[in-house]
């Protein structure tokens, strides 16, 4: 434990009771400097998987080798073909009137060997042209350096369970900063550590489906923290003075709240937060360096009781913890899900060992409380004012600034996406509630600009503001109702719940 029991209990109660209030009932506007944007990632949209020198990533390998692991046996070989249609993508951003676009760089399009020994000129040209096109229209690029598409040859060496990943990532980040940092001032090092580590290494929810829970996912978590820190320090030491940008990471933060107001459920909720996302953010943004105390103590005790000679959680030495501490200019918050947490109810059997078994808390979605919604696939439940609660909780926990770097919902195909319209309005009301309270929330990126390859769900779940026709080789994009509604909010900096997009034509204003 990094601190004494008294301090831990005190800090826990602060974390759990820190909620403010907001004013309702007046016309509210987003501040002029609030950034509206839309987001995508390379593997999900670019296609051109083996074109112009690009080599396979983990996701190329996984979809080709295990097609049955994808709901519709599809892959990102062509996806929305943004490699050939990025000009249309920028046109869509201009139609929406957004100030920023979040895109990611494909590691193997830029560095075909995975290492920094050989830079692919075609990759440099593609991203350069894309960035220039955005800047031409005053759209600020927010560039994610790594959104899950590890070079397959590095994956074969263990990917994020190999401690050398930290060096490989730093080398890659240096190339990216050197090539694009003159024009890109807004960086995300790594997207969603939990999805990489817990879903990819600790279970079967994402590639590589390693399913080595309670071990590989913790090794991966340490790698993420060190890789992010390396890129951050690299930027500080070699680039910040001449490029003057900001560097953060994006973490998926669901809203977890206690099932009852008992101390047990409150403690279970804090444990769930630590096991789910705070293991990645506390070491960077909290006041004390190192793993969250209860998380690390729980794994040590479980490991010892299971006969392991030491904790399955790799330690962070004092030197490592200090190196990691403070390595983010902002926290990118991706938000999709809300759950209630219980210490004693809704518990499930889990593999031993696993992160889920280590946490050992129950989660549920209330079916008897107003304001909860669940998408048509029965996934990604959202609670009332959920995003406000997330931001309120985070701002009690850390002193930094925030961007919502992803927010969205899945639907089927079709342009009349009422569920998405309602979700965006609700979540943006939540953001206004947070702004009202003085929480430093600086921007909001819709996930996603367009329909794309939704990982193991293939093309069966759509997240786009724009529909993409994946049966047409030209991959035409068409604005959905949500695109019109988002545009209206962006233009007026106000949420008009009466605005009806039916029958309108999309234009660049
Ligand atoms: C990821 C995206 C994904 C989205 C919807 C996030 O977890 O960053 O790549 O498509 O959620 O599931």
XYZ file of C-alpha atoms and ligand atoms in Angstrom:
521
model
C 0.000 0.000 0.000
C 1.368 3.371 -0.906
C -0.286 5.147 2.049
C -1.583 4.394 5.519
C -5.096 3.043 6.123
C -6.368 6.278 7.616
C -5.396 8.274 4.559
C -6.885 5.662 2.235
C -10.251 5.682 4.044
C -10.245 9.475 4.063
C -9.429 9.770 0.383
C -12.067 7.147 -0.430
C -14.789 9.078 1.327
C -13.723 12.239 -0.486
C -13.886 10.432 -3.805
C -17.312 8.996 -3.096
C -18.962 12.104 -1.725
C -17.635 14.683 -4.162
C -20.712 15.709 -6.156
C -21.886 19.211 -6.740
C -25.065 20.719 -8.125
C -25.929 22.521 -11.336
C -28.503 25.072 -12.372
C -31.358 23.871 -14.571
C -34.004 25.619 -16.638
C -32.195 28.396 -18.538
C -30.836 28.575 -22.074
C -27.338 27.256 -21.897
C -24.519 27.564 -24.423
C -21.183 25.885 -24.881
C -18.310 28.362 -24.388
C -16.761 29.779 -27.577
C -13.477 27.967 -26.950
C -15.191 24.579 -26.376
C -14.036 22.190 -29.125
C -16.544 20.048 -30.978
C -15.077 17.186 -32.964
C -15.577 13.726 -34.374
C -13.330 10.686 -34.040
C -12.202 7.558 -35.884
C -9.224 5.203 -35.865
C -6.971 3.947 -38.637
C -7.784 0.230 -38.688
C -11.509 0.875 -38.427
C -11.705 3.281 -41.379
C -8.622 3.370 -43.611
C -8.691 0.032 -45.409
C -5.799 -0.317 -47.916
C -4.441 -2.900 -45.517
C -1.583 -4.034 -47.773
C -1.342 -1.065 -50.113
C 1.741 1.120 -50.782
C 4.083 -0.685 -48.427
C 1.841 -1.159 -45.395
C 2.481 -4.420 -43.536
C 0.065 -6.422 -41.320
C -0.944 -5.293 -37.880
C -2.359 -7.526 -35.148
C -5.848 -6.799 -36.467
C -4.980 -7.714 -40.083
C -3.495 -10.948 -38.808
C -6.328 -11.712 -36.415
C -9.196 -11.081 -38.852
C -7.483 -13.086 -41.597
C -6.460 -15.988 -39.377
C -9.583 -16.230 -37.209
C -12.441 -14.860 -39.359
C -14.977 -16.700 -37.213
C -14.041 -14.546 -34.250
C -15.705 -11.590 -36.031
C -19.555 -11.540 -35.924
C -19.910 -11.230 -39.707
C -16.525 -12.782 -40.651
C -15.500 -9.373 -41.987
C -12.276 -7.405 -41.615
C -10.795 -3.943 -42.094
C -9.135 -4.740 -45.453
C -11.174 -2.012 -47.137
C -13.387 -0.690 -44.299
C -14.609 2.823 -45.216
C -11.591 3.104 -47.542
C -10.544 6.424 -46.061
C -7.081 5.818 -47.518
C -8.669 6.744 -50.836
C -11.565 8.922 -49.590
C -9.999 11.146 -46.932
C -10.927 14.238 -48.929
C -14.585 13.267 -48.558
C -13.992 12.690 -44.822
C -12.700 16.241 -44.461
C -15.680 17.465 -46.467
C -17.983 15.740 -43.951
C -16.198 17.456 -41.086
C -16.757 20.775 -42.859
C -20.439 19.912 -43.310
C -20.711 19.274 -39.577
C -18.843 22.492 -38.839
C -16.643 20.838 -36.191
C -13.399 22.414 -35.033
C -11.359 19.227 -34.680
C -10.918 15.697 -36.011
C -9.492 12.825 -34.017
C -7.739 10.278 -36.244
C -5.064 7.681 -35.561
C -1.890 6.719 -37.358
C -1.402 3.163 -38.508
C 1.962 2.103 -37.053
C 2.697 -0.320 -39.913
C 1.726 2.154 -42.635
C 4.431 4.454 -41.302
C 6.978 1.872 -40.089
C 6.571 -1.349 -42.101
C 9.062 -3.304 -39.977
C 7.428 -2.078 -36.756
C 10.822 -0.654 -35.839
C 12.064 2.835 -36.630
C 14.739 1.627 -39.060
C 12.619 2.184 -42.172
C 10.012 4.892 -42.750
C 7.470 4.287 -45.533
C 7.306 7.380 -47.809
C 3.754 6.541 -48.932
C 2.600 6.473 -45.311
C 4.259 9.830 -44.631
C 2.599 11.275 -47.708
C -0.869 9.992 -46.793
C -0.869 11.420 -43.261
C 0.819 14.654 -44.381
C -1.820 15.264 -47.009
C -4.608 14.362 -44.597
C -3.272 16.735 -41.913
C -2.734 19.535 -44.448
C -6.272 19.130 -45.742
C -7.641 19.443 -42.200
C -5.542 22.518 -41.476
C -6.594 24.122 -44.759
C -10.112 24.311 -43.276
C -9.040 25.222 -39.734
C -9.883 21.764 -38.427
C -7.446 20.911 -35.644
C -6.042 17.388 -35.931
C -6.062 15.397 -32.681
C -3.795 12.487 -33.531
C -3.800 9.178 -31.669
C -0.404 7.546 -32.018
C -1.595 4.043 -31.110
C -5.189 2.823 -31.425
C -4.718 -0.964 -30.977
C -3.086 -1.897 -34.322
C 0.244 -3.264 -33.013
C 2.596 -4.355 -35.806
C 2.053 -8.108 -36.094
C 5.779 -8.893 -35.940
C 5.959 -7.056 -32.587
C 2.829 -8.878 -31.460
C 4.621 -12.146 -32.200
C 7.301 -10.996 -29.781
C 4.646 -10.666 -27.087
C 3.237 -7.248 -27.946
C 2.486 -5.342 -24.779
C 3.608 -8.184 -22.525
C 7.175 -7.654 -23.763
C 8.827 -4.903 -21.681
C 10.736 -3.851 -24.827
C 7.436 -2.578 -26.215
C 8.216 0.607 -24.294
C 11.337 1.173 -26.444
C 9.562 0.287 -29.691
C 6.749 2.691 -28.864
C 9.117 5.505 -27.948
C 10.992 5.062 -31.255
C 7.697 5.116 -33.164
C 6.475 8.187 -31.264
C 9.719 10.027 -32.071
C 9.193 9.416 -35.804
C 5.605 10.649 -35.531
C 6.540 13.817 -33.603
C 9.432 14.514 -36.018
C 7.296 14.086 -39.122
C 4.031 15.722 -38.109
C 4.692 17.727 -34.938
C 5.244 20.926 -36.903
C 1.516 20.817 -37.763
C -0.049 18.573 -35.110
C -0.228 20.174 -31.659
C -2.681 17.839 -30.007
C -1.685 14.229 -29.312
C -3.081 11.112 -27.702
C -0.358 8.566 -27.040
C -2.502 5.464 -26.478
C -6.225 4.778 -26.838
C -8.054 2.836 -24.126
C -5.590 0.793 -22.061
C -8.344 -1.400 -20.577
C -9.521 -2.559 -23.972
C -5.949 -3.369 -24.996
C -4.968 -5.097 -21.752
C -8.083 -6.586 -20.143
C -10.039 -7.268 -23.320
C -7.105 -8.266 -25.544
C -4.729 -10.032 -23.110
C -6.898 -10.796 -20.092
C -9.986 -12.149 -21.873
C -11.286 -12.882 -25.369
C -13.196 -9.669 -26.029
C -10.619 -8.256 -28.478
C -7.567 -9.455 -30.420
C -5.266 -11.166 -29.667
C -7.811 -12.944 -27.398
C -4.951 -14.196 -25.242
C -7.250 -14.951 -22.288
C -4.448 -14.886 -19.707
C -6.398 -12.903 -17.130
C -4.937 -11.712 -13.850
C -1.427 -12.000 -15.274
C -0.943 -10.761 -18.860
C -3.396 -7.888 -18.455
C -1.448 -6.576 -15.434
C 1.871 -6.862 -17.279
C 0.262 -4.989 -20.169
C -0.993 -2.267 -17.799
C 2.524 -1.601 -16.569
C 3.775 -1.485 -20.161
C 1.085 1.044 -21.076
C 1.996 3.340 -18.191
C 5.690 3.216 -19.054
C 5.125 3.572 -22.813
C 2.884 6.594 -22.288
C 5.459 8.080 -19.907
C 8.280 7.525 -22.399
C 6.390 9.298 -25.166
C 5.440 12.125 -22.798
C 9.009 12.652 -21.545
C 10.314 12.369 -25.101
C 7.938 15.133 -26.188
C 9.037 17.293 -23.238
C 12.720 16.809 -23.822
C 12.974 16.914 -27.605
C 9.863 18.563 -29.047
C 7.801 20.647 -26.668
C 9.915 23.788 -26.770
C 9.826 24.011 -30.563
C 6.407 22.431 -31.269
C 4.412 23.657 -28.263
C 1.704 20.990 -28.318
C -0.164 19.011 -25.656
C 0.042 15.259 -25.021
C -2.462 13.075 -23.171
C -3.968 9.595 -23.267
C -7.547 8.394 -23.776
C -9.165 6.106 -21.213
C -12.618 4.527 -21.259
C -14.387 5.741 -18.103
C -17.806 4.171 -17.491
C -20.011 5.609 -14.765
C -20.002 3.222 -11.794
C -22.214 4.117 -8.843
C -23.117 2.115 -5.721
C -26.194 -0.131 -5.837
C -27.085 0.978 -2.278
C -25.599 3.635 -0.038
C -24.007 1.112 2.311
C -20.286 1.461 3.026
C -19.795 -1.998 1.461
C -21.328 -1.015 -1.863
C -19.460 2.284 -1.853
C -16.201 0.455 -1.289
C -17.072 -2.094 -4.001
C -17.713 0.816 -6.377
C -14.339 2.344 -5.688
C -12.717 -1.064 -6.187
C -14.518 -1.437 -9.516
C -13.269 2.001 -10.598
C -9.712 1.083 -9.675
C -9.794 -2.304 -11.433
C -11.560 -0.884 -14.494
C -9.880 2.463 -15.243
C -8.123 4.112 -12.292
C -5.227 1.625 -12.490
C -4.286 3.546 -15.654
C -5.110 7.072 -14.499
C -4.296 7.234 -10.761
C -0.570 6.547 -11.351
C -0.475 9.495 -13.774
C -2.935 12.050 -12.405
C -3.539 11.368 -8.694
C -1.541 13.088 -5.972
C 0.435 9.981 -5.061
C 2.524 7.991 -7.549
C 2.129 4.220 -7.979
C -0.732 1.744 -8.351
C -4.038 2.552 -6.588
C -3.705 1.241 -3.027
C -6.771 -1.021 -2.677
C -6.291 -2.482 -6.179
C -2.713 -3.417 -5.510
C -3.407 -4.750 -1.984
C -6.305 -6.890 -3.232
C -4.173 -8.530 -5.943
C -1.290 -9.161 -3.537
C -3.573 -10.850 -0.998
C -5.369 -12.948 -3.610
C -2.091 -13.982 -5.223
C -0.598 -15.091 -1.893
C -3.765 -16.973 -0.927
C -3.633 -18.749 -4.289
C -0.074 -19.952 -3.585
C 1.796 -17.489 -5.784
C 5.063 -16.473 -4.147
C 4.447 -12.829 -5.056
C 1.730 -10.545 -6.406
C 0.578 -11.213 -9.971
C 0.610 -7.435 -10.371
C 4.105 -6.384 -11.428
C 5.458 -3.836 -8.983
C 6.145 -0.242 -9.929
C 9.466 0.698 -8.347
C 9.627 4.112 -6.711
C 11.686 5.300 -9.678
C 9.145 3.947 -12.199
C 6.207 5.383 -10.271
C 7.795 8.834 -10.238
C 8.685 8.551 -13.919
C 5.021 7.805 -14.723
C 3.555 10.393 -12.382
C 2.331 13.562 -14.134
C 2.790 12.267 -17.684
C -0.371 13.754 -19.196
C -1.275 17.333 -20.112
C -4.927 16.286 -20.145
C -7.084 13.202 -19.735
C -9.064 12.047 -22.767
C -12.285 10.448 -21.541
C -14.066 7.906 -23.720
C -17.484 7.224 -22.319
C -20.071 4.604 -23.258
C -21.430 2.679 -20.293
C -23.021 3.077 -16.828
C -23.468 0.358 -14.201
C -24.426 0.036 -10.558
C -22.008 -1.848 -8.321
C -22.666 -4.134 -5.385
C -20.402 -5.887 -2.893
C -22.767 -8.817 -2.405
C -25.277 -9.010 -5.266
C -24.986 -9.778 -9.012
C -21.694 -11.609 -8.420
C -20.647 -14.053 -11.142
C -18.252 -16.964 -11.376
C -15.009 -15.925 -13.044
C -11.869 -17.686 -14.183
C -9.188 -17.918 -11.509
C -7.006 -16.006 -11.716
C -8.521 -13.074 -13.552
C -8.988 -9.358 -13.105
C -12.706 -10.009 -12.694
C -12.094 -12.543 -9.935
C -9.582 -10.256 -8.238
C -12.094 -7.372 -8.186
C -14.957 -9.703 -7.183
C -17.776 -7.146 -7.295
C -21.229 -7.412 -8.843
C -22.478 -5.010 -11.518
C -25.999 -4.453 -12.771
C -28.232 -2.192 -14.832
C -31.357 -1.153 -12.923
C -34.584 -1.967 -14.759
C -36.788 -0.097 -12.304
C -35.192 3.348 -12.356
C -36.089 6.168 -14.695
C -33.575 7.498 -17.182
C -31.628 4.323 -17.936
C -31.379 3.314 -21.596
C -29.843 0.323 -23.331
C -29.042 0.165 -27.054
C -30.916 -2.166 -29.368
C -28.230 -4.828 -28.944
C -28.761 -4.879 -25.191
C -25.271 -3.459 -24.665
C -23.775 -0.175 -23.467
C -26.406 0.894 -20.908
C -26.401 4.573 -20.023
C -27.669 6.054 -16.766
C -29.249 9.487 -16.343
C -26.756 12.352 -16.455
C -24.012 9.738 -16.616
C -21.375 11.826 -18.336
C -21.812 14.618 -15.791
C -21.230 12.118 -12.987
C -18.107 10.805 -14.714
C -16.671 14.302 -15.066
C -17.647 15.291 -11.569
C -16.013 12.167 -10.150
C -12.845 12.684 -12.198
C -12.492 16.334 -11.275
C -12.697 15.401 -7.601
C -10.019 12.833 -8.126
C -7.520 14.688 -10.311
C -6.397 18.211 -11.090
C -6.129 18.222 -14.874
C -8.276 19.202 -17.844
C -10.557 16.876 -19.763
C -11.743 16.224 -23.278
C -14.457 13.745 -24.094
C -12.416 12.003 -26.767
C -15.197 9.512 -27.606
C -18.908 9.283 -26.929
C -21.426 7.376 -28.974
C -23.892 4.518 -29.225
C -24.341 1.488 -31.485
C -27.350 1.131 -33.797
C -28.173 -0.989 -36.817
C -28.172 0.437 -40.333
C -30.465 3.283 -41.419
C -30.408 7.062 -41.511
C -33.145 7.725 -38.973
C -31.032 7.035 -35.887
C -33.307 8.385 -33.157
C -31.535 6.485 -30.392
C -28.211 8.147 -31.294
C -29.843 11.588 -31.476
C -31.248 11.202 -27.959
C -27.971 9.841 -26.609
C -25.959 12.769 -27.995
C -28.424 15.308 -26.641
C -28.384 13.671 -23.207
C -24.629 13.387 -23.041
C -24.107 16.956 -24.181
C -26.609 18.172 -21.557
C -24.440 16.298 -19.078
C -21.373 18.126 -20.377
C -23.173 21.468 -19.933
C -23.991 20.472 -16.364
C -20.291 19.869 -15.798
C -19.333 23.182 -17.432
C -21.866 24.977 -15.208
C -20.058 23.600 -12.230
C -16.687 24.859 -13.383
C -15.281 21.432 -14.260
C -12.496 21.964 -16.825
C -14.051 20.059 -19.721
C -12.706 21.486 -22.966
C -14.114 19.461 -25.833
C -16.320 16.638 -27.093
C -15.621 14.200 -29.925
C -18.445 12.126 -31.351
C -17.625 8.473 -31.950
C -17.785 8.190 -34.790
C -17.622 10.447 -37.821
C -18.752 7.504 -39.944
C -19.734 3.855 -39.724
C -16.662 1.659 -39.527
C -15.243 -1.745 -38.614
C -16.414 -2.307 -35.037
C -13.745 -4.841 -34.001
C -15.198 -8.268 -33.151
C -18.678 -7.004 -34.135
C -17.496 -6.316 -37.690
C -20.011 -4.130 -39.524
C -23.034 -5.368 -37.546
C -22.970 -2.420 -35.125
C -22.819 1.093 -36.495
C -21.577 4.124 -34.581
C -21.382 6.729 -37.375
C -22.930 10.162 -37.755
C -22.568 9.256 -41.425
C -23.758 5.997 -42.892
C -21.239 4.172 -45.085
C -22.486 1.790 -47.771
C -20.033 -1.086 -47.386
C -21.553 -2.955 -50.335
C -20.603 -0.192 -52.780
C -16.933 -0.157 -53.896
C -17.023 3.674 -53.760
C -18.057 3.535 -50.069
C -20.480 6.489 -50.320
C -21.162 8.331 -47.064
C -24.605 9.766 -46.229
C -25.502 11.991 -43.275
C -27.798 10.359 -40.711
C -30.277 12.356 -38.630
C -27.701 12.473 -35.851
C -25.292 14.312 -38.184
C -27.847 17.087 -38.713
C -28.586 17.304 -35.008
C -24.883 17.392 -34.109
C -24.290 20.066 -36.738
C -27.137 22.137 -35.280
C -25.620 21.897 -31.795
C -22.115 22.721 -33.083
C -23.372 25.710 -35.067
C -25.592 27.200 -32.360
C -23.503 26.016 -29.369
C -26.817 25.119 -27.833
C -28.930 21.944 -27.630
C -32.332 22.440 -29.220
C -34.421 19.384 -28.322
C -37.153 20.461 -30.765
C -34.914 20.623 -33.839
C -36.120 18.102 -36.415
C -33.682 17.039 -39.128
C -36.245 15.223 -41.317
C -36.103 16.177 -45.000
C -32.997 18.386 -44.762
C -30.042 18.324 -47.127
C -26.484 18.405 -45.832
C -24.362 21.328 -47.035
C -21.136 23.094 -46.124
C -22.196 26.405 -44.592
C -12.893 2.397 -29.095
C -13.373 2.435 -30.514
C -14.667 1.637 -30.629
C -15.711 2.305 -29.759
C -17.085 1.661 -29.808
C -13.978 2.464 -28.062
O -13.823 1.404 -27.183
O -11.880 3.340 -28.884
O -12.359 1.957 -31.345
O -15.089 1.512 -31.935
O -15.282 2.306 -28.426
O -17.074 0.381 -29.285
